[in-house]
Coordinates of C-alpha atoms in Angstrom, one line a residue:
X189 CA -31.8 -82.9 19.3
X190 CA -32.6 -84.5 22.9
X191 CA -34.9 -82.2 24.0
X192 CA -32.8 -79.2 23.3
X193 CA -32.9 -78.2 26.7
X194 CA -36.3 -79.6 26.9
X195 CA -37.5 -77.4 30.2
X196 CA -39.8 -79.8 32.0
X197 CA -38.9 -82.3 35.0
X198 CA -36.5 -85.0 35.2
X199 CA -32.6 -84.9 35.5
X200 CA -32.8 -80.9 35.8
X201 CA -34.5 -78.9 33.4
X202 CA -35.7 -80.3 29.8
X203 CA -35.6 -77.5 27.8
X204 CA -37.7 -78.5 25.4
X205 CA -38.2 -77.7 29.2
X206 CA -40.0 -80.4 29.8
X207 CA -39.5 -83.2 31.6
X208 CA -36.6 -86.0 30.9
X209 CA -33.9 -83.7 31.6
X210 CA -33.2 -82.4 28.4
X211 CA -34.6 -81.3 25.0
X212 CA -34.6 -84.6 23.6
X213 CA -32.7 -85.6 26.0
X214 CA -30.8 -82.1 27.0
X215 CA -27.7 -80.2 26.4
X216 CA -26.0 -80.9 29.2
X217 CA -23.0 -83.1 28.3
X218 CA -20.3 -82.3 28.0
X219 CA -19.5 -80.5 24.8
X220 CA -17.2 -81.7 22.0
X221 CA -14.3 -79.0 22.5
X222 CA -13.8 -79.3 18.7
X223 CA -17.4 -78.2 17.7
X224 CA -18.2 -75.9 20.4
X225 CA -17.1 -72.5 21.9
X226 CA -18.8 -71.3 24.6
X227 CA -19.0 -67.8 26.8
X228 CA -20.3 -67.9 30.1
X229 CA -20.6 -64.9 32.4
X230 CA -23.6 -63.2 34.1
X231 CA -26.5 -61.1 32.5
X232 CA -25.0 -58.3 30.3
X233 CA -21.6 -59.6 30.3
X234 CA -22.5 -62.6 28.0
X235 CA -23.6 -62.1 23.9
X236 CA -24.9 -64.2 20.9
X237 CA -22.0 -64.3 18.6
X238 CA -22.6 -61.6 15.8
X239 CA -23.7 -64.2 13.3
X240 CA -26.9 -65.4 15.1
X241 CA -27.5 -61.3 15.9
X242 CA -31.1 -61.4 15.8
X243 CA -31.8 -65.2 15.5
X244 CA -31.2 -65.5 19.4
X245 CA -33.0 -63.7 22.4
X246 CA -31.1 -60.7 24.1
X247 CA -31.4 -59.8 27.8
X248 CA -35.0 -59.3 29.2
X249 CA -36.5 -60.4 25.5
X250 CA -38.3 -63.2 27.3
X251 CA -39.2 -61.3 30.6
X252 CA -36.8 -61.4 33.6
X253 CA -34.1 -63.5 32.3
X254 CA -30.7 -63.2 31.1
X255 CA -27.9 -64.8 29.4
X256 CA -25.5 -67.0 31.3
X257 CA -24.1 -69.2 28.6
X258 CA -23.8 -69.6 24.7
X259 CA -22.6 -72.7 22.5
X260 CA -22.0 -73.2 19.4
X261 CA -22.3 -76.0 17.1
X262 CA -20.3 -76.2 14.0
X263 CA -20.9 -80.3 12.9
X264 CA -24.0 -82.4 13.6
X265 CA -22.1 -84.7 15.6
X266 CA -20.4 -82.2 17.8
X267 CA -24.5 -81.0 18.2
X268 CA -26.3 -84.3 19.0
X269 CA -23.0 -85.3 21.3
X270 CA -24.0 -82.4 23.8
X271 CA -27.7 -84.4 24.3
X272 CA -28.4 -87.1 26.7
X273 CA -29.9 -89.3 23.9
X274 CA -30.1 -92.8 23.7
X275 CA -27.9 -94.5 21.0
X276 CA -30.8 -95.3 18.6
X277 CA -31.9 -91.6 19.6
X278 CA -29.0 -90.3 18.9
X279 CA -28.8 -92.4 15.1
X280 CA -32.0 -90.9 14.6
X281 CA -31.0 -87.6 15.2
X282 CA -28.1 -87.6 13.1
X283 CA -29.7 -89.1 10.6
X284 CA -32.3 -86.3 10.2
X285 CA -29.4 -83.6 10.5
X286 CA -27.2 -85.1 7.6
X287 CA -30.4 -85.4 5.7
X288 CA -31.8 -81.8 5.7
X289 CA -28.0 -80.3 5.1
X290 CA -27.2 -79.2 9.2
X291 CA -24.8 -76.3 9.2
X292 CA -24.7 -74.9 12.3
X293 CA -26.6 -74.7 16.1
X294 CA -26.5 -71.7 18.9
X295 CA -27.8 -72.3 22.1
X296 CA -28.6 -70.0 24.8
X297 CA -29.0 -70.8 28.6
X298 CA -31.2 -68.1 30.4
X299 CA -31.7 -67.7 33.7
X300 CA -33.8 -65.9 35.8
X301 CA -34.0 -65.8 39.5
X302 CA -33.3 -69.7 39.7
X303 CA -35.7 -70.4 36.8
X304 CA -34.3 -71.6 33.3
X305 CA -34.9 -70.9 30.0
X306 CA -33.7 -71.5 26.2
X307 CA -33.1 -70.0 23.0
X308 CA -31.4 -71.9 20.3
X309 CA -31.6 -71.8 16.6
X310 CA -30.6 -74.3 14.1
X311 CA -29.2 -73.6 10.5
X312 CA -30.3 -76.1 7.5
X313 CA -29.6 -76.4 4.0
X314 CA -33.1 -74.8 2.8
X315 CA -36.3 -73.6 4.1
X316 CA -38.2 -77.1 3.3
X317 CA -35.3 -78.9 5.5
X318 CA -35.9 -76.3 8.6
X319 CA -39.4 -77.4 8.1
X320 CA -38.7 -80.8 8.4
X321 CA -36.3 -80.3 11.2
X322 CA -39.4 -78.5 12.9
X323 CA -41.5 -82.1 12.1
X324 CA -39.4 -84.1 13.6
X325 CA -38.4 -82.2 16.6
X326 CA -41.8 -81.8 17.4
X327 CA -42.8 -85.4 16.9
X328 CA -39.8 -86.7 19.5
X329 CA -41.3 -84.1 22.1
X330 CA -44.9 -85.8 21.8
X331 CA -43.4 -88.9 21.7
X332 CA -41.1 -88.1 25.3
X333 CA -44.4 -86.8 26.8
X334 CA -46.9 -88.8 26.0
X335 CA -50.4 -88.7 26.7
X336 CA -49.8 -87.5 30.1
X337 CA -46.8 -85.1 29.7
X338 CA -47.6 -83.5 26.3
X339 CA -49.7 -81.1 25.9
X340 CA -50.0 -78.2 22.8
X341 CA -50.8 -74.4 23.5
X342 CA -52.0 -71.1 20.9
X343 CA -49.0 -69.0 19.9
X344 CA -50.0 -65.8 18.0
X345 CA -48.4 -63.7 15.3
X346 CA -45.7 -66.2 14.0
X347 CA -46.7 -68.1 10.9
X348 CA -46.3 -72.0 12.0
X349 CA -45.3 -71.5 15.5
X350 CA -46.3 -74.5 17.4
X351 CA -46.4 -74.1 21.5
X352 CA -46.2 -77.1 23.4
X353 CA -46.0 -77.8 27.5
X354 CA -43.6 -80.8 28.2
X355 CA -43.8 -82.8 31.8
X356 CA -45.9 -83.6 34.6
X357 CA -46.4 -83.1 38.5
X358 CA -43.1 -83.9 39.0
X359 CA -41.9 -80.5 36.9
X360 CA -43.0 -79.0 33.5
X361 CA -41.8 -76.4 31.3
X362 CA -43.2 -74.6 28.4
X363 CA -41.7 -74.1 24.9
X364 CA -42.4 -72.7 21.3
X365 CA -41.3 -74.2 18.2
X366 CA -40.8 -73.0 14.6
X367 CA -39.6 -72.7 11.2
X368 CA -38.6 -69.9 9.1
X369 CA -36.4 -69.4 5.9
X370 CA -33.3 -71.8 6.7
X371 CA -33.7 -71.7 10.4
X372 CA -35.5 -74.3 13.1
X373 CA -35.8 -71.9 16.9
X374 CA -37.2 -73.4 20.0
X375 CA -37.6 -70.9 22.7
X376 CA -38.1 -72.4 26.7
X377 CA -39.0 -71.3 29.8
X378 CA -39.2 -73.4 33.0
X379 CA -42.8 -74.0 34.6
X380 CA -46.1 -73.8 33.0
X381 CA -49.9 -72.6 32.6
X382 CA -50.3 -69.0 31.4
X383 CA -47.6 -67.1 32.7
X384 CA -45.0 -68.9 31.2
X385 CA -47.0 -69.2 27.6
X386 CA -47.8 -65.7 27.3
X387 CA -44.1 -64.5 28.0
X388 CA -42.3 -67.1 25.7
X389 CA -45.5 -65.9 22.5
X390 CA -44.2 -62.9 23.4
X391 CA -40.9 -63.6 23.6
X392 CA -41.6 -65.7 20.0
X393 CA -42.9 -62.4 18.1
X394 CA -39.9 -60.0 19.3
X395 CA -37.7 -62.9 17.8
X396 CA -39.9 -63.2 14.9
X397 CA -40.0 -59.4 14.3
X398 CA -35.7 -59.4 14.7
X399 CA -35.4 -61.8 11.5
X400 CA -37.9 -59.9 9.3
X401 CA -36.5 -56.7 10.5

């Protein structure tokens, strides 16, 4: 997925925020009418459609910042379309989608005060394939950063969660990855160093405690 939103530096904000301007490239693109909808409005005007209730964050879950836009994702193509990803990137991509049975993608922008964030979850054909998804995701993002630009954090009480700071001087963000049941989630937030980490773990564990609810 580009960088899903890769929050870091780069042409805006790399939610995998990170840098490069996108997770894996980004979601800003413009979006393949036929495989997305979208809702834009401010705060508590905007929702997750009802069949991701609990899958994506709600206002305030991740400290401060609130909804401004939802997409939806009904076909792999539609989904890797909406990244700035290089062609063989983009083949890639696919590839690994089609493979691990890809059924749908939600994707939240958050704002708060000027400062972006992410929440998007991704639907595969079984709990092994979300696990993979997770693999390879999270080997593109060390492989964007680098040495340099990479850089792993702790994220407590979710089982396999994998924190991760993407970009450099220029512009980092911070981000938490994992797998569980069906579902691949990556949840963003602009900037880095504590602060940001300890609101997206905790941000990770309301999410966590939603699904299992």
């Amino acid at each position: 997925m580009g960088l899903p939103r890769l929050l870091a530096a780069g042409a805006g904000i790399t939610l995998v925020l990170g840098a490069c301007g996108g997770a894996g490239g980004g979601h800003h693109a413009a979006p393949n009418p036929a495989s997305i909808t979208t809702t834009t409005g401010a705060g508590s005007a905007v929702h997750p459609p009802s069949e991701f209730a609990g899958r994506l964050l709600q206002n305030n879950e991740l400290t401060g910042f609130l909804i401004t836009d939802v997409s939806v994702y009904r076909t792999a193509g539609g989904f890797v379309s909406s990244e700035q990803l290089s062609p063989s990137a983009a083949t890639a991509e696919t590839r690994m989608l089609a493979g691990n049975g890809f059924r749908v993608a939600a994707k939240e922008d958050l704002d708060h005060q000027g400062m972006a964030g992410l929440s998007l979850v991704e639907r595969f054909g079984s709990p092994a394939a979300a696990r993979e998804a997770l693999r390879f995701y999270v080997a593109k993002f060390r492989r964007v950063g680098g040495a340099n630009e990479f850089a792993f954090f702790p994220v407590a009480g979710v089982p396999g969660a994998v924190g991760f700071r993407l970009g450099g001087a220029g512009g980092a963000g911070s981000n938490v990855a994992f797998a569980d049941g069906d579902y691949y989630y990556l949840l963003g937030e602009e900037g880095s160093g504590p602060g940001p980490q300890n609101s997206l773990g905790a941000a990770t564990r309301r999410l966590y405690h939603h699904v299992h609810a």
